[in-house]
PDB file of C-alpha atoms and ligand atoms in Angstrom:
ATOM      1  CA  UNK M   1      91.193  86.926  70.925  1.00 52.00           C
ATOM      2  CA  UNK M   2      88.280  87.897  72.074  1.00 59.00           C
ATOM      3  CA  UNK M   3      86.317  90.637  71.116  1.00 87.00           C
ATOM      4  CA  UNK M   4      85.215  93.170  73.611  1.00 96.00           C
ATOM      5  CA  UNK M   5      87.609  95.197  75.734  1.00 97.00           C
ATOM      6  CA  UNK M   6      85.362  93.389  78.739  1.00 98.00           C
ATOM      7  CA  UNK M   7      85.487  89.902  77.628  1.00 97.00           C
ATOM      8  CA  UNK M   8      89.657  90.350  76.872  1.00 97.00           C
ATOM      9  CA  UNK M   9      89.410  91.993  80.458  1.00 98.00           C
ATOM     10  CA  UNK M  10      87.157  88.792  81.392  1.00 98.00           C
ATOM     11  CA  UNK M  11      90.344  86.230  79.466  1.00 97.00           C
ATOM     12  CA  UNK M  12      93.053  88.111  81.337  1.00 98.00           C
ATOM     13  CA  UNK M  13      91.073  87.790  84.237  1.00 98.00           C
ATOM     14  CA  UNK M  14      91.017  84.232  84.344  1.00 98.00           C
ATOM     15  CA  UNK M  15      94.551  83.928  83.755  1.00 98.00           C
ATOM     16  CA  UNK M  16      95.456  85.306  86.656  1.00 98.00           C
ATOM     17  CA  UNK M  17      93.777  83.111  88.480  1.00 98.00           C
ATOM     18  CA  UNK M  18      94.308  80.311  86.644  1.00 98.00           C
ATOM     19  CA  UNK M  19      98.567  81.410  86.741  1.00 98.00           C
ATOM     20  CA  UNK M  20      98.052  82.271  90.277  1.00 98.00           C
ATOM     21  CA  UNK M  21      95.876  78.818  91.357  1.00 98.00           C
ATOM     22  CA  UNK M  22      99.096  76.851  90.078  1.00 98.00           C
ATOM     23  CA  UNK M  23     101.873  78.809  91.497  1.00 98.00           C
ATOM     24  CA  UNK M  24      99.478  78.637  95.305  1.00 98.00           C
ATOM     25  CA  UNK M  25      99.213  82.225  95.324  1.00 98.00           C
ATOM     26  CA  UNK M  26      95.750  83.960  96.625  1.00 98.00           C
ATOM     27  CA  UNK M  27      95.158  86.224  93.417  1.00 97.00           C
ATOM     28  CA  UNK M  28      93.826  88.538  95.914  1.00 97.00           C
ATOM     29  CA  UNK M  29      97.289  89.775  96.199  1.00 98.00           C
ATOM     30  CA  UNK M  30      97.470  90.435  92.532  1.00 98.00           C
ATOM     31  CA  UNK M  31      96.571  93.533  91.047  1.00 98.00           C
ATOM     32  CA  UNK M  32      95.399  94.474  87.349  1.00 98.00           C
ATOM     33  CA  UNK M  33      97.067  97.842  86.117  1.00 99.00           C
ATOM     34  CA  UNK M  34      95.003  98.210  82.603  1.00 98.00           C
ATOM     35  CA  UNK M  35      97.845  99.638  80.540  1.00 98.00           C
ATOM     36  CA  UNK M  36      95.699 102.224  77.956  1.00 98.00           C
ATOM     37  CA  UNK M  37      98.657 104.119  76.220  1.00 97.00           C
ATOM     38  CA  UNK M  38      97.437 105.817  73.133  1.00 96.00           C
ATOM     39  CA  UNK M  39      93.974 104.376  73.205  1.00 97.00           C
ATOM     40  CA  UNK M  40      91.028 106.682  72.806  1.00 96.00           C
ATOM     41  CA  UNK M  41      89.195 107.805  77.482  1.00 96.00           C
ATOM     42  CA  UNK M  42      86.127 106.284  75.574  1.00 96.00           C
ATOM     43  CA  UNK M  43      87.713 102.582  75.453  1.00 97.00           C
ATOM     44  CA  UNK M  44      89.209 103.372  79.341  1.00 98.00           C
ATOM     45  CA  UNK M  45      85.455 104.024  80.008  1.00 97.00           C
ATOM     46  CA  UNK M  46      84.411 100.940  78.311  1.00 97.00           C
ATOM     47  CA  UNK M  47      86.998  98.729  80.690  1.00 98.00           C
ATOM     48  CA  UNK M  48      86.038 100.642  83.816  1.00 98.00           C
ATOM     49  CA  UNK M  49      82.766  99.987  83.187  1.00 98.00           C
ATOM     50  CA  UNK M  50      83.646  96.422  83.153  1.00 98.00           C
ATOM     51  CA  UNK M  51      85.106  96.629  86.652  1.00 98.00           C
ATOM     52  CA  UNK M  52      88.613  97.403  85.978  1.00 98.00           C
ATOM     53  CA  UNK M  53      89.897 100.424  87.860  1.00 98.00           C
ATOM     54  CA  UNK M  54      93.595 100.810  87.624  1.00 98.00           C
ATOM     55  CA  UNK M  55      95.021 102.310  84.593  1.00 98.00           C
ATOM     56  CA  UNK M  56      98.327 102.602  83.424  1.00 98.00           C
ATOM     57  CA  UNK M  57      99.905 105.954  81.660  1.00 98.00           C
ATOM     58  CA  UNK M  58     103.000 106.393  79.552  1.00 97.00           C
ATOM     59  CA  UNK M  59     103.111 110.095  79.846  1.00 96.00           C
ATOM     60  CA  UNK M  60     102.172 113.178  81.399  1.00 94.00           C
ATOM     61  CA  UNK M  61     100.252 114.964  79.083  1.00 93.00           C
ATOM     62  CA  UNK M  62      98.633 112.054  77.716  1.00 95.00           C
ATOM     63  CA  UNK M  63      98.191 111.068  81.124  1.00 96.00           C
ATOM     64  CA  UNK M  64      96.415 114.479  81.701  1.00 95.00           C
ATOM     65  CA  UNK M  65      93.840 114.356  79.167  1.00 95.00           C
ATOM     66  CA  UNK M  66      93.119 110.555  79.704  1.00 96.00           C
ATOM     67  CA  UNK M  67      92.205 111.954  83.887  1.00 96.00           C
ATOM     68  CA  UNK M  68      89.863 114.779  82.142  1.00 95.00           C
ATOM     69  CA  UNK M  69      87.916 112.609  79.670  1.00 94.00           C
ATOM     70  CA  UNK M  70      88.214 109.112  83.043  1.00 96.00           C
ATOM     71  CA  UNK M  71      86.584 110.951  85.582  1.00 89.00           C
ATOM     72  CA  UNK M  72      85.022 108.116  87.846  1.00 94.00           C
ATOM     73  CA  UNK M  73      86.348 107.711  91.434  1.00 95.00           C
ATOM     74  CA  UNK M  74      87.367 104.375  91.671  1.00 97.00           C
ATOM     75  CA  UNK M  75      90.151 104.714  88.684  1.00 98.00           C
ATOM     76  CA  UNK M  76      93.668 104.924  90.221  1.00 98.00           C
ATOM     77  CA  UNK M  77      96.603 105.996  87.368  1.00 98.00           C
ATOM     78  CA  UNK M  78      99.383 104.414  87.836  1.00 98.00           C
ATOM     79  CA  UNK M  79     102.505 106.259  85.981  1.00 98.00           C
ATOM     80  CA  UNK M  80     104.721 103.727  84.416  1.00 98.00           C
ATOM     81  CA  UNK M  81     106.860 105.573  81.708  1.00 97.00           C
ATOM     82  CA  UNK M  82     109.854 107.062  81.336  1.00 96.00           C
ATOM     83  CA  UNK M  83     110.385 109.670  84.238  1.00 95.00           C
ATOM     84  CA  UNK M  84     111.910 113.599  83.565  1.00 94.00           C
ATOM     85  CA  UNK M  85     112.513 116.036  86.172  1.00 95.00           C
ATOM     86  CA  UNK M  86     110.326 118.472  84.747  1.00 94.00           C
ATOM     87  CA  UNK M  87     107.342 116.692  84.002  1.00 93.00           C
ATOM     88  CA  UNK M  88     107.506 115.242  87.763  1.00 96.00           C
ATOM     89  CA  UNK M  89     105.204 118.538  89.191  1.00 94.00           C
ATOM     90  CA  UNK M  90     102.255 117.263  87.027  1.00 94.00           C
ATOM     91  CA  UNK M  91     102.053 113.890  88.338  1.00 97.00           C
ATOM     92  CA  UNK M  92     102.932 113.823  92.133  1.00 98.00           C
ATOM     93  CA  UNK M  93      99.645 113.640  93.785  1.00 97.00           C
ATOM     94  CA  UNK M  94      97.650 112.983  91.373  1.00 96.00           C
ATOM     95  CA  UNK M  95      98.726 109.300  90.722  1.00 98.00           C
ATOM     96  CA  UNK M  96      98.666 106.300  93.098  1.00 98.00           C
ATOM     97  CA  UNK M  97     101.680 105.204  92.324  1.00 98.00           C
ATOM     98  CA  UNK M  98     104.838 106.219  90.070  1.00 98.00           C
ATOM     99  CA  UNK M  99     106.408 102.782  89.463  1.00 98.00           C
ATOM    100  CA  UNK M 100     109.628 104.227  87.401  1.00 98.00           C
ATOM    101  CA  UNK M 101     111.434 105.929  89.363  1.00 98.00           C
ATOM    102  CA  UNK M 102     115.241 105.806  88.501  1.00 97.00           C
ATOM    103  CA  UNK M 103     117.674 108.443  89.868  1.00 97.00           C
ATOM    104  CA  UNK M 104     117.958 110.569  93.451  1.00 97.00           C
ATOM    105  CA  UNK M 105     117.732 113.522  91.693  1.00 97.00           C
ATOM    106  CA  UNK M 106     113.911 112.685  90.348  1.00 98.00           C
ATOM    107  CA  UNK M 107     113.188 111.355  94.310  1.00 98.00           C
ATOM    108  CA  UNK M 108     113.966 114.025  95.485  1.00 98.00           C
ATOM    109  CA  UNK M 109     112.026 116.133  93.239  1.00 98.00           C
ATOM    110  CA  UNK M 110     109.202 114.389  93.365  1.00 98.00           C
ATOM    111  CA  UNK M 111     110.134 114.390  97.321  1.00 98.00           C
ATOM    112  CA  UNK M 112     109.757 118.596  97.108  1.00 98.00           C
ATOM    113  CA  UNK M 113     106.720 118.525  95.102  1.00 98.00           C
ATOM    114  CA  UNK M 114     104.747 115.422  97.510  1.00 98.00           C
ATOM    115  CA  UNK M 115     105.467 117.619 100.090  1.00 98.00           C
ATOM    116  CA  UNK M 116     104.540 120.997  98.479  1.00 98.00           C
ATOM    117  CA  UNK M 117     100.568 119.508  98.684  1.00 98.00           C
ATOM    118  CA  UNK M 118     101.198 118.164 101.961  1.00 98.00           C
ATOM    119  CA  UNK M 119     101.001 114.357 100.937  1.00 98.00           C
ATOM    120  CA  UNK M 120     102.723 111.350 100.000  1.00 98.00           C
ATOM    121  CA  UNK M 121     103.783 110.104  97.390  1.00 98.00           C
ATOM    122  CA  UNK M 122     103.674 105.728  97.119  1.00 98.00           C
ATOM    123  CA  UNK M 123     106.548 105.007  94.291  1.00 98.00           C
ATOM    124  CA  UNK M 124     108.544 101.728  93.003  1.00 98.00           C
ATOM    125  CA  UNK M 125     111.743 102.141  91.922  1.00 98.00           C
ATOM    126  CA  UNK M 126     112.169 100.785  88.571  1.00 98.00           C
ATOM    127  CA  UNK M 127     115.416  98.222  87.512  1.00 98.00           C
ATOM    128  CA  UNK M 128     117.097  97.800  84.630  1.00 97.00           C
ATOM    129  CA  UNK M 129     118.260  93.676  84.926  1.00 96.00           C
ATOM    130  CA  UNK M 130     119.037  93.729  81.041  1.00 89.00           C
ATOM    131  CA  UNK M 131     120.913  95.983  80.986  1.00 88.00           C
ATOM    132  CA  UNK M 132     120.092  97.268  78.224  1.00 87.00           C
ATOM    133  CA  UNK M 133     121.390 101.137  76.621  1.00 85.00           C
ATOM    134  CA  UNK M 134     117.356 101.923  75.257  1.00 84.00           C
ATOM    135  CA  UNK M 135     115.375 101.284  78.315  1.00 85.00           C
ATOM    136  CA  UNK M 136     115.565 103.444  81.325  1.00 91.00           C
ATOM    137  CA  UNK M 137     116.576 102.206  85.351  1.00 96.00           C
ATOM    138  CA  UNK M 138     118.412 101.664  87.786  1.00 96.00           C
ATOM    139  CA  UNK M 139     121.318  98.910  88.209  1.00 96.00           C
ATOM    140  CA  UNK M 140     121.241  96.380  89.814  1.00 96.00           C
ATOM    141  CA  UNK M 141     123.935  97.370  92.428  1.00 96.00           C
ATOM    142  CA  UNK M 142     122.354 100.741  92.832  1.00 97.00           C
ATOM    143  CA  UNK M 143     118.593  99.546  94.185  1.00 98.00           C
ATOM    144  CA  UNK M 144     119.991  99.701  97.799  1.00 98.00           C
ATOM    145  CA  UNK M 145     121.111 103.354  97.447  1.00 97.00           C
ATOM    146  CA  UNK M 146     118.447 104.588  95.979  1.00 98.00           C
ATOM    147  CA  UNK M 147     116.456 103.273  98.288  1.00 98.00           C
ATOM    148  CA  UNK M 148     118.231 104.801 101.155  1.00 97.00           C
ATOM    149  CA  UNK M 149     117.829 107.978  99.184  1.00 96.00           C
ATOM    150  CA  UNK M 150     114.137 107.821  99.907  1.00 97.00           C
ATOM    151  CA  UNK M 151     114.396 106.746 102.801  1.00 97.00           C
ATOM    152  CA  UNK M 152     115.577 110.827 103.485  1.00 97.00           C
ATOM    153  CA  UNK M 153     112.425 111.855 101.955  1.00 97.00           C
ATOM    154  CA  UNK M 154     109.336 112.166 104.767  1.00 97.00           C
ATOM    155  CA  UNK M 155     107.016 112.335 101.489  1.00 98.00           C
ATOM    156  CA  UNK M 156     108.213 110.119  99.440  1.00 98.00           C
ATOM    157  CA  UNK M 157     107.342 106.037 100.119  1.00 98.00           C
ATOM    158  CA  UNK M 158     109.126 103.614  98.436  1.00 98.00           C
ATOM    159  CA  UNK M 159     106.652 100.466  97.745  1.00 98.00           C
ATOM    160  CA  UNK M 160     108.700  97.960  95.898  1.00 98.00           C
ATOM    161  CA  UNK M 161     110.890  97.824  92.547  1.00 98.00           C
ATOM    162  CA  UNK M 162     109.663  97.611  88.942  1.00 98.00           C
ATOM    163  CA  UNK M 163     110.790  95.796  85.788  1.00 98.00           C
ATOM    164  CA  UNK M 164     110.292  95.692  82.734  1.00 97.00           C
ATOM    165  CA  UNK M 165     112.868  92.776  80.762  1.00 95.00           C
ATOM    166  CA  UNK M 166     114.327  92.274  77.441  1.00 94.00           C
ATOM    167  CA  UNK M 167     111.319  91.795  74.789  1.00 92.00           C
ATOM    168  CA  UNK M 168     111.363  87.782  73.785  1.00 94.00           C
ATOM    169  CA  UNK M 169     107.444  86.837  71.969  1.00 94.00           C
ATOM    170  CA  UNK M 170     107.240  83.938  74.708  1.00 97.00           C
ATOM    171  CA  UNK M 171     106.870  84.160  78.466  1.00 97.00           C
ATOM    172  CA  UNK M 172     110.256  82.031  79.047  1.00 98.00           C
ATOM    173  CA  UNK M 173     112.598  83.981  78.548  1.00 97.00           C
ATOM    174  CA  UNK M 174     111.048  86.481  80.691  1.00 98.00           C
ATOM    175  CA  UNK M 175     111.283  83.824  83.970  1.00 98.00           C
ATOM    176  CA  UNK M 176     115.174  84.838  84.897  1.00 98.00           C
ATOM    177  CA  UNK M 177     114.812  88.820  85.654  1.00 98.00           C
ATOM    178  CA  UNK M 178     111.327  88.141  86.891  1.00 98.00           C
ATOM    179  CA  UNK M 179     112.923  85.851  89.869  1.00 98.00           C
ATOM    180  CA  UNK M 180     116.232  88.583  90.294  1.00 98.00           C
ATOM    181  CA  UNK M 181     113.662  91.262  90.316  1.00 98.00           C
ATOM    182  CA  UNK M 182     111.883  89.114  93.480  1.00 98.00           C
ATOM    183  CA  UNK M 183     115.867  88.090  94.872  1.00 98.00           C
ATOM    184  CA  UNK M 184     116.419  91.671  94.366  1.00 98.00           C
ATOM    185  CA  UNK M 185     113.764  92.737  96.859  1.00 98.00           C
ATOM    186  CA  UNK M 186     114.510  90.160  99.210  1.00 98.00           C
ATOM    187  CA  UNK M 187     117.680  91.089  99.992  1.00 98.00           C
ATOM    188  CA  UNK M 188     117.038  95.319 100.243  1.00 98.00           C
ATOM    189  CA  UNK M 189     114.027  94.040 102.640  1.00 98.00           C
ATOM    190  CA  UNK M 190     115.990  92.208 104.842  1.00 98.00           C
ATOM    191  CA  UNK M 191     119.043  94.161 104.830  1.00 97.00           C
ATOM    192  CA  UNK M 192     116.262  97.865 105.296  1.00 97.00           C
ATOM    193  CA  UNK M 193     114.274  95.557 108.249  1.00 96.00           C
ATOM    194  CA  UNK M 194     111.467  98.130 109.484  1.00 95.00           C
ATOM    195  CA  UNK M 195     112.772 101.114 108.022  1.00 96.00           C
ATOM    196  CA  UNK M 196     111.274  99.979 104.690  1.00 97.00           C
ATOM    197  CA  UNK M 197     108.146  97.791 103.127  1.00 98.00           C
ATOM    198  CA  UNK M 198     109.276  96.276 100.204  1.00 98.00           C
ATOM    199  CA  UNK M 199     105.736  94.104  99.281  1.00 98.00           C
ATOM    200  CA  UNK M 200     105.037  95.189  95.767  1.00 98.00           C
ATOM    201  CA  UNK M 201     106.644  93.709  92.672  1.00 98.00           C
ATOM    202  CA  UNK M 202     105.601  96.086  89.485  1.00 98.00           C
ATOM    203  CA  UNK M 203     105.662  92.927  86.572  1.00 98.00           C
ATOM    204  CA  UNK M 204     104.475  90.750  83.267  1.00 98.00           C
ATOM    205  CA  UNK M 205     103.557  92.179  80.595  1.00 98.00           C
ATOM    206  CA  UNK M 206     100.500  90.501  78.449  1.00 98.00           C
ATOM    207  CA  UNK M 207     102.601  87.961  76.554  1.00 97.00           C
ATOM    208  CA  UNK M 208     103.939  87.224  79.921  1.00 98.00           C
ATOM    209  CA  UNK M 209     101.938  88.256  83.272  1.00 98.00           C
ATOM    210  CA  UNK M 210     101.641  84.183  84.076  1.00 98.00           C
ATOM    211  CA  UNK M 211     105.016  83.527  84.710  1.00 98.00           C
ATOM    212  CA  UNK M 212     105.757  87.073  86.434  1.00 98.00           C
ATOM    213  CA  UNK M 213     102.498  85.734  88.581  1.00 98.00           C
ATOM    214  CA  UNK M 214     104.712  82.535  89.393  1.00 98.00           C
ATOM    215  CA  UNK M 215     107.417  84.611  90.790  1.00 98.00           C
ATOM    216  CA  UNK M 216     106.136  87.295  92.950  1.00 98.00           C
ATOM    217  CA  UNK M 217     104.540  89.812  90.997  1.00 98.00           C
ATOM    218  CA  UNK M 218     102.102  92.213  92.436  1.00 98.00           C
ATOM    219  CA  UNK M 219     101.515  94.577  89.865  1.00 99.00           C
ATOM    220  CA  UNK M 220     100.962  92.988  86.437  1.00 98.00           C
ATOM    221  CA  UNK M 221     100.930  95.891  83.554  1.00 98.00           C
ATOM    222  CA  UNK M 222      99.261  94.167  80.913  1.00 98.00           C
ATOM    223  CA  UNK M 223      98.213  96.609  77.568  1.00 98.00           C
ATOM    224  CA  UNK M 224      97.691  94.648  74.427  1.00 97.00           C
ATOM    225  CA  UNK M 225      96.184  91.968  75.993  1.00 98.00           C
ATOM    226  CA  UNK M 226      93.119  94.597  77.031  1.00 98.00           C
ATOM    227  CA  UNK M 227      92.896  96.833  75.235  1.00 98.00           C
ATOM    228  CA  UNK M 228      94.597  94.802  71.946  1.00 95.00           C
ATOM    229  CA  UNK M 229      97.769  96.164  69.707  1.00 94.00           C
ATOM    230  CA  UNK M 230      99.072  99.540  69.583  1.00 92.00           C
TER     231      UNK M 230
HETATM  232  C1  PLP H   1     103.054  99.249  77.101  1.00 68.75           C
HETATM  233  C2  PLP H   1     104.222  98.617  78.408  1.00 68.75           C
HETATM  234  C3  PLP H   1     103.765  97.879  79.492  1.00 68.75           C
HETATM  235  C4  PLP H   1     102.210  96.877  78.247  1.00 68.75           C
HETATM  236  O1  PLP H   1     102.973  96.464  77.398  1.00 68.75           O
HETATM  237  P1  PLP H   1     102.223  94.994  76.291  1.00 68.75           P
HETATM  238  O2  PLP H   1     102.679  94.084  76.348  1.00 68.75           O
HETATM  239  O3  PLP H   1     100.951  95.564  75.613  1.00 68.75           O
HETATM  240  O4  PLP H   1     100.801  94.328  77.764  1.00 68.75           O
HETATM  241  C5  PLP H   1     103.732  97.213  80.145  1.00 68.75           C
HETATM  242  N1  PLP H   1     105.072  97.861  80.840  1.00 68.75           N
HETATM  243  C6  PLP H   1     105.444  99.323  80.157  1.00 68.75           C
HETATM  244  C7  PLP H   1     106.331 100.022  81.181  1.00 68.75           C
HETATM  245  C8  PLP H   1     105.001  99.182  78.915  1.00 68.75           C
HETATM  246  O5  PLP H   1     105.551 100.782  78.210  1.00 68.75           O
END
């Protein structure tokens, strides 16, 4: 692995370019979210200096500490962790995108907080495709109902779907999950038509992002390959 954060970022960006070219996709439609959980603000600032502006965090308190330590206005924060109703108030209006909305109750709370701040909060719905008990996310057959629940909230905008597949050390076993997320999105988009714009698919980690790109990812959540092991 390359030595510095800047070098690792460059390697990941080259990997994205290469996978996009192979898939016949425009790399401009793929955004790299650098997952900085457990890493100090100084390392995030190092990544910012190397031109990285999207960061993903999993924990509310840690996110708030990092926001205070990284005050660059170009930075966009993404919340990718397990969402709790009582923590929603710390996220709404602070993060560009919540990737992990997975219940009607959470969506109502996001809608209430966003309306109170007079803004619209962008969210993704996290889908649990592996059926793993330990993972958050809504079951595939409940996604349609959840999108409709979000459509009743004027201060919530659903931008698409997110998934975290079961972990395998190789990339290829992730493919069927990423393909299913894309197909699910296509079905829901066709069903709901102009009522919604599900353009984003948040999928792909350090070890499998080229596969995710091949299957249509628009947001990659890459931690280890940029910041090193946690
Ligand atoms: C930690 C985490 C990632 C990053 O995983 P890496 O294997 O370090 O790239 C992506 N998504 C979620 C939801 C995470 O919790």
